[in-house]
Coordinates of C-alpha atoms in Angstrom, one line a residue:
X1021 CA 77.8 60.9 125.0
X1022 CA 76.9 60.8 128.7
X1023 CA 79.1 63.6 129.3
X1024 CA 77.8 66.0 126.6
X1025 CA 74.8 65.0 128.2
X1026 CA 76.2 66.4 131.2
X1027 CA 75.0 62.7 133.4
X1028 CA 77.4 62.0 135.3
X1029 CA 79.3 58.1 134.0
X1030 CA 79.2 55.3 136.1
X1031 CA 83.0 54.2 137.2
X1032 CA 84.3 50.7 136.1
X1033 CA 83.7 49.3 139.7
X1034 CA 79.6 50.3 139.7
X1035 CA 79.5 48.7 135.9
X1036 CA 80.6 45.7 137.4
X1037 CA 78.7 45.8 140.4
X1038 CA 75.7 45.9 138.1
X1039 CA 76.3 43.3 136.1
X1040 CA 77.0 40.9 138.5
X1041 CA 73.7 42.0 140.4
X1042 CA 71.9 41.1 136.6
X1043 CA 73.2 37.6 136.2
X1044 CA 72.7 36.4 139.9
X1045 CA 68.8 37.8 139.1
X1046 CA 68.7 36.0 136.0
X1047 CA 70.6 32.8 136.7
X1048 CA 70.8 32.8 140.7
X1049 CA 74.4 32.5 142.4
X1050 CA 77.0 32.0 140.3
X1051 CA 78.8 29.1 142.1
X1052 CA 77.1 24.9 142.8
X1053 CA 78.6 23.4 145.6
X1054 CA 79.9 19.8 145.6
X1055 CA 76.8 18.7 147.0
X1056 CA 74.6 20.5 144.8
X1057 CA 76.8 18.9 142.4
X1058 CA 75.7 15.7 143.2
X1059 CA 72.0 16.0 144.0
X1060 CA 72.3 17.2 140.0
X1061 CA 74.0 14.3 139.0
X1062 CA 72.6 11.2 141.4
X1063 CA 69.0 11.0 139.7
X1064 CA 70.7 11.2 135.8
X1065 CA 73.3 8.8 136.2
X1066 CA 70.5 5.9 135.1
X1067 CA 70.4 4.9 131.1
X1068 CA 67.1 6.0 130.1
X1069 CA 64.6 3.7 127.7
X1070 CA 64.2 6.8 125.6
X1071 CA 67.4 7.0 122.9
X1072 CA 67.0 10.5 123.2
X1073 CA 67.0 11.4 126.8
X1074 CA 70.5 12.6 127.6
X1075 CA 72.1 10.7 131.2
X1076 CA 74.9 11.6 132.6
X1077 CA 76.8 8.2 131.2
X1078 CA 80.0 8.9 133.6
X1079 CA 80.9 10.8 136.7
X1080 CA 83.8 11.1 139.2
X1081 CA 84.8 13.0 142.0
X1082 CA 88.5 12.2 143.0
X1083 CA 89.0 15.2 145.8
X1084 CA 85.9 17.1 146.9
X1085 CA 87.8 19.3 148.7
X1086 CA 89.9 20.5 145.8
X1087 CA 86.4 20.2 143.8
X1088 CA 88.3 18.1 141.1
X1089 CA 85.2 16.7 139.1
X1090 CA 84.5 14.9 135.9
X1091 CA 81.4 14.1 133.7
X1092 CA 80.0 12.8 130.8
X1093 CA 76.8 13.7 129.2
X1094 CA 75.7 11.7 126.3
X1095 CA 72.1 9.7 125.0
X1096 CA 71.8 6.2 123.8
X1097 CA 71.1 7.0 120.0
X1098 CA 74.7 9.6 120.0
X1099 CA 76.7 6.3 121.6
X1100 CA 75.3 4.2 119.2
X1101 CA 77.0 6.0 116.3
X1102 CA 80.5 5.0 117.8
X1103 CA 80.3 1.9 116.2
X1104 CA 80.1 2.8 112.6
X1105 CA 83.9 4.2 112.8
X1106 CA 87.2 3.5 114.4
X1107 CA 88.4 7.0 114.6
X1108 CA 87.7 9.5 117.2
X1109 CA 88.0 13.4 117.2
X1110 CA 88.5 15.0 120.7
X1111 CA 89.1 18.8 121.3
X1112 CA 88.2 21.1 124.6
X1113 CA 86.9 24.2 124.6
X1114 CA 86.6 27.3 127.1
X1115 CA 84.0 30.2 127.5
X1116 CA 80.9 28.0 128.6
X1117 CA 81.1 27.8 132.3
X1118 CA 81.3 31.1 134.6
X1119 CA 83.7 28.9 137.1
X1120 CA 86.0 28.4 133.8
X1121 CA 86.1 24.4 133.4
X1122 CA 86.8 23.3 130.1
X1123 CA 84.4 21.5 128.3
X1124 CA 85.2 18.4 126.4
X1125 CA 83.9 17.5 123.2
X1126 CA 84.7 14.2 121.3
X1127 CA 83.0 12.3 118.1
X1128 CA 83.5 11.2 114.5
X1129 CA 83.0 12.0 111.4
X1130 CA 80.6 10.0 108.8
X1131 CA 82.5 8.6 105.5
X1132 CA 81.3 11.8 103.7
X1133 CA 83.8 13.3 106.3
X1134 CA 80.7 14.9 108.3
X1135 CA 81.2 15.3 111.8
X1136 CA 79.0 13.5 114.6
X1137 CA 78.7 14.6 118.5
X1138 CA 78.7 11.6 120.8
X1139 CA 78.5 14.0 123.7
X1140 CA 80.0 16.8 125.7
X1141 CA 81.8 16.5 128.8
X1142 CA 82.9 19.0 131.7
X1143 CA 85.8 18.7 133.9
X1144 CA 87.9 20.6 136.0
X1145 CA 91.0 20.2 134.0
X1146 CA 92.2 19.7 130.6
X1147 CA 94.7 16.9 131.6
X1148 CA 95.7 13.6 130.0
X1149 CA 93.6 11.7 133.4
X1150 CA 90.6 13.6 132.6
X1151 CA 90.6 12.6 128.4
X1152 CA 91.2 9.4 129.4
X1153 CA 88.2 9.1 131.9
X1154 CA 85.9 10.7 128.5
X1155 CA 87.1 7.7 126.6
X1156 CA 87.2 5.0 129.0
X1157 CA 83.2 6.2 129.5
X1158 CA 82.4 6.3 125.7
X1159 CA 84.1 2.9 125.4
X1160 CA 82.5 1.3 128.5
X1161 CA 78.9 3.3 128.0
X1162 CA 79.1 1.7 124.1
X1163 CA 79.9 -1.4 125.0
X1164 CA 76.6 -1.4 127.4
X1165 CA 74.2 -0.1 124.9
X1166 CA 75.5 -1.7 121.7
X1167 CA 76.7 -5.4 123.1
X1168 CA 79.8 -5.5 121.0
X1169 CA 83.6 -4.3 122.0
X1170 CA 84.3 -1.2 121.2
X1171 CA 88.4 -0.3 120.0
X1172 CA 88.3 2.9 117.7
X1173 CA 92.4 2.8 117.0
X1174 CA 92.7 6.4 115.1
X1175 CA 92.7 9.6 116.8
X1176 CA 92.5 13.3 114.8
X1177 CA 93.5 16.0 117.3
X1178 CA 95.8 19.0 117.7
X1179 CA 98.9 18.3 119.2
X1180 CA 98.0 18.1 122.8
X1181 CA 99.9 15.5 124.6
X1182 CA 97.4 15.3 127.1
X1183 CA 94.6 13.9 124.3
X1184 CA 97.3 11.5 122.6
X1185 CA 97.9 9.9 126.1
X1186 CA 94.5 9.8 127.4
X1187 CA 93.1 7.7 124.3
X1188 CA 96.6 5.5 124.6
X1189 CA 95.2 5.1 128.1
X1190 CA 92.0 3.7 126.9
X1191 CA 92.9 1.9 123.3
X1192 CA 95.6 0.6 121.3
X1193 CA 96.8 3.9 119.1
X1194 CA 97.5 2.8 115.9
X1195 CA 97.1 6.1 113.7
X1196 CA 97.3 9.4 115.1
X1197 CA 96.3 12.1 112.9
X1198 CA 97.8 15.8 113.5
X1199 CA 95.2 18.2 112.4
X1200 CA 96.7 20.1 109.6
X1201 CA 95.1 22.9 110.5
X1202 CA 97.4 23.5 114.0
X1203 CA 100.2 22.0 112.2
X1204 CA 100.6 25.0 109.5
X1205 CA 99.9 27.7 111.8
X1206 CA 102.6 26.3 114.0
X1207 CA 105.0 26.0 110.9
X1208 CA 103.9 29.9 110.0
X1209 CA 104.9 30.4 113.4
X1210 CA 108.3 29.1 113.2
X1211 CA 108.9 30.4 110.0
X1212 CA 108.5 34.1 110.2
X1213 CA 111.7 34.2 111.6
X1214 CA 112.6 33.6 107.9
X1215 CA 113.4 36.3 105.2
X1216 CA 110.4 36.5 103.3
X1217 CA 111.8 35.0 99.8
X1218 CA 113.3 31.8 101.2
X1219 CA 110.3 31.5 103.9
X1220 CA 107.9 31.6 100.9
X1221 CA 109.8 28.5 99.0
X1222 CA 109.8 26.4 102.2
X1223 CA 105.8 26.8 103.0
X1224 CA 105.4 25.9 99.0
X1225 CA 107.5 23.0 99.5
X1226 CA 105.6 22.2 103.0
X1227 CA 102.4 22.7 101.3
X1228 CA 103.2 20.1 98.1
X1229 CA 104.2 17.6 100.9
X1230 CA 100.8 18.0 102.8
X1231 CA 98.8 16.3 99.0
X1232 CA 101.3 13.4 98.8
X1233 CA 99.3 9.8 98.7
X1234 CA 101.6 7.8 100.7
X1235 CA 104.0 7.6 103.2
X1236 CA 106.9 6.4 101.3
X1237 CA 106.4 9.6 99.4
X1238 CA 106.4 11.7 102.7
X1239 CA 109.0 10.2 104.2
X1240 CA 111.2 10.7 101.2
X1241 CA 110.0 14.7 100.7
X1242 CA 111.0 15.0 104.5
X1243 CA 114.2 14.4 104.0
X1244 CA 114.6 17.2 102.0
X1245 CA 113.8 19.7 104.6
X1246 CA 115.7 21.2 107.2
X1247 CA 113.0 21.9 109.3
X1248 CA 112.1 18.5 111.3
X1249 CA 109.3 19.8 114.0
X1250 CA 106.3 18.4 112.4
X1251 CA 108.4 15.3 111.1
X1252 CA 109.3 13.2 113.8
X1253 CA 106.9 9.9 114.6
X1254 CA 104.1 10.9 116.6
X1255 CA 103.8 13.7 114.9
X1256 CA 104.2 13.3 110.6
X1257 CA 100.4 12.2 110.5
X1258 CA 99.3 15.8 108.5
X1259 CA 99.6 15.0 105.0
X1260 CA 96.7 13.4 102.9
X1261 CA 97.7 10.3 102.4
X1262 CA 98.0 9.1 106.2
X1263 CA 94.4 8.0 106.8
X1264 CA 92.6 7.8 103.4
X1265 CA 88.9 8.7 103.2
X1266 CA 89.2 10.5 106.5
X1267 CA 89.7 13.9 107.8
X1268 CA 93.3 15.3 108.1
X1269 CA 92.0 18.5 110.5
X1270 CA 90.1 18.3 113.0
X1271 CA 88.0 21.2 112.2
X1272 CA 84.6 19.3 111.9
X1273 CA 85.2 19.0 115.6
X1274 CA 85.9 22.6 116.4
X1275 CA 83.4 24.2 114.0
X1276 CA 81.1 22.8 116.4
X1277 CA 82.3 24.4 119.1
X1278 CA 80.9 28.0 117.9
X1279 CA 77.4 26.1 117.2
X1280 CA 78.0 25.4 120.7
X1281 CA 78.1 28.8 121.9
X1282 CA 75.5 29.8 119.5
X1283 CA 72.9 27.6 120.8
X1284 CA 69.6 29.1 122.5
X1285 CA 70.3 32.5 120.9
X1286 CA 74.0 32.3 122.4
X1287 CA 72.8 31.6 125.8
X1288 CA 76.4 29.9 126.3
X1289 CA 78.4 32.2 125.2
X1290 CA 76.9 34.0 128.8
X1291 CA 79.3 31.4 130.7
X1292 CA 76.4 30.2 132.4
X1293 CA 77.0 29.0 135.7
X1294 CA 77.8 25.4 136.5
X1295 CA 74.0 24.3 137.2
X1296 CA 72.5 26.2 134.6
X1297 CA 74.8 25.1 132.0
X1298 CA 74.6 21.6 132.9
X1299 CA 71.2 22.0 131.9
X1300 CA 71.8 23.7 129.1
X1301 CA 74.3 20.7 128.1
X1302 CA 71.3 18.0 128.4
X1303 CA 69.0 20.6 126.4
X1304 CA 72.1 20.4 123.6
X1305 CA 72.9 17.1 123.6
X1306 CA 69.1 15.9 123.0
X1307 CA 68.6 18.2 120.0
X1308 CA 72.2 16.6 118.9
X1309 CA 70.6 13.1 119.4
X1310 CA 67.0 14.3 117.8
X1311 CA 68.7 15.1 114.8
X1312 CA 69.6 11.3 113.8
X1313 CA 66.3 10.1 114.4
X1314 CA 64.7 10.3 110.5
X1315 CA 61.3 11.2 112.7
X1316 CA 60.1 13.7 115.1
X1317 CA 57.3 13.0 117.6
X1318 CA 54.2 15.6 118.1
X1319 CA 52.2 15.5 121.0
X1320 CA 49.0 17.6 121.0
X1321 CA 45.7 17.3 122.9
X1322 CA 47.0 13.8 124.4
X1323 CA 47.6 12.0 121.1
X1324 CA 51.0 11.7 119.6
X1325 CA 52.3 11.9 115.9
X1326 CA 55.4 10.5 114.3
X1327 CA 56.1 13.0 111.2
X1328 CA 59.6 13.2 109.1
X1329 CA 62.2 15.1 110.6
X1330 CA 62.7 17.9 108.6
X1331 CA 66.7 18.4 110.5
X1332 CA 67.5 14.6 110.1
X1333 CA 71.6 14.3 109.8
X1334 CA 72.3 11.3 107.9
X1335 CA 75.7 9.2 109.0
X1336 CA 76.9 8.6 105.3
X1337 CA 78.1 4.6 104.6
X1338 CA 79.6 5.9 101.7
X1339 CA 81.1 9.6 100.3
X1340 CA 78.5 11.8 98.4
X1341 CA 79.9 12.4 95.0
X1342 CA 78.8 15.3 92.9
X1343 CA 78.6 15.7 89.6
X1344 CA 80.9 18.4 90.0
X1345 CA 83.8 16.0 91.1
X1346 CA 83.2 13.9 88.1
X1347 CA 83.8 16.6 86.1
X1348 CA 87.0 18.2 88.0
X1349 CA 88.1 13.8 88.5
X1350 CA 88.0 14.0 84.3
X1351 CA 89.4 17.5 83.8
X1352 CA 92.7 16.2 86.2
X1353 CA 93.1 12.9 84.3
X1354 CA 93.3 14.9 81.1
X1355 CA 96.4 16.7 82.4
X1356 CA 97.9 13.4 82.2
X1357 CA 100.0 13.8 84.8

């Protein structure tokens, strides 16, 4: 269009000249020094009285020079869900930060299998020391506000080593459930190397082995297949029957991760520099911690109102079951099967 216009196009190297000139304007320089780092951190490592003021609940530095860095921003009211469960989700994700540090997230989900934030954290890497230090500071941050020990024993991830070793780091693994999720897509993977007609039967057989109740049952479909990747201990938690009542994907956890990005009309998806995204990370994890509070607080002209929270997330006891589950419960035990 510009050059039916006859205007002469700006080249690829002025574009980016450009934009970088717009984003120091509108978030100032792009890169926090370690120091900066922890005049940030220093006055927000203190538990607040307020359950909904986010802190910074844990923080390390283990080489400044390398600026290797870990943290953990969380509220009161978020750790004080912990305790309902003893399962843990944990994921990371990328795309928040302009310096490119993963952030990781971690929570549970409520026994109507909706998920819960307990906070977000930022580190420099996505390695098995740096999980670790997330759980060691949920554990040691619950413990503080709650008064009780805490030892969730189930963790629902992908397949990453790195989070199965961390939370062995931390707490006795006793279930580890492999999201089923990343476990198909891996199996697709693997078998598109099939002929079509004979991959089709194994992913129907795969997929009938995913429903079964038990793990007498799983272990005895297993043995019919060839394929053994997603079979071996460590790694056969994907099927339905492995942790009843509870998710067998992780994508509670993950979903979260676009709401993430979409918060403040996207602002994150900007990968905000480190300082201005830290912010933006307390900003988030307060509205996270607002939302379980059943009532909001209004202050106006120096006088302040409780109303009801109109975005209150309830942490179900007990699964919600519809009437439509009734019916499809009755219309399966008619089958008789």
């Amino acid at each position: 269009m510009l050059q039916e216009e006859r205007i002469e196009c700006p080249s690829i190297g002025q574009l980016n000249h450009f934009l970088s000139n717009l984003r120091r304007n509108q978030h100032g320089s792009k890169s926090m020094t370690m120091s900066e780092l922890v005049d940030f951190v220093t006055p927000r490592l203190q538990m607040p009285l307020d359950v909904d003021q986010p802190f910074i609940a844990g923080y390390d530095a283990p080489n400044i020079e390398k600026r290797w860095f870990r943290l953990f921003i969380t509220t009161k009211r978020l750790m004080s869900l912990a305790v309902k469960t003893k399962h843990i989700l944990a994921d990371a994700t990328y795309k928040l930060v302009y310096e490119g540090y993963p952030s990781l997230t971690i929570g549970t989900t409520d026994n109507n299998k909706k998920f819960h934030h307990f906070g977000i954290g930022i580190t420099t890497y996505e390695k098995q020391e740096y999980f670790a230090f997330i759980f060691r500071t949920v554990k040691k941050t619950v413990e503080n506000v709650e008064g009780v020990e805490y030892e969730p024993d189930t963790l629902i991830a992908d397949n990453a080593p790195e989070i199965t070793n961390g939370f062995k780091d931390v707490f006795s693994l006793k279930k580890r459930v492999n999201c089923w999720a990343h476990v198909i897509r891996n199996i697709d993977s693997e078998l598109n190397r099939i002929e079509l007609t004979l991959r089709q039967k194994i992913r129907r057989d795969i997929l009938a082995i995913q429903v079964v109740d038990a793990k007498e049952k799983f272990d005895k479909s297993i043995q019919l297949l060839q394929q053994k990747q997603w079979c071996v201990e460590g790694r056969n938690g994907w099927f339905e029957g492995y942790l009843t009542g509870k998710p067998s994907t992780s994508n509670g956890l993950e979903s979260s991760h676009r709401a993430i990005k979409d918060y403040h009309n996207g602002r994150l998806r900007k990968r905000l520099p480190l300082k201005q995204c830290l912010q933006e990370m307390f900003n988030l994890v307060s509205k996270w911690s607002n939302k379980h509070s059943k009532v909001s607080v209004i202050e106006s002209v120096g006088e302040i109102t409780e109303v009801e929270n109109s975005n209150y997330l309830e942490f179900y006891a007990k699964p919600v079951i519809t009437t439509q589950d009734w019916t499809d419960a009755y219309k399966w035990q008619r089958l008789d099967k």
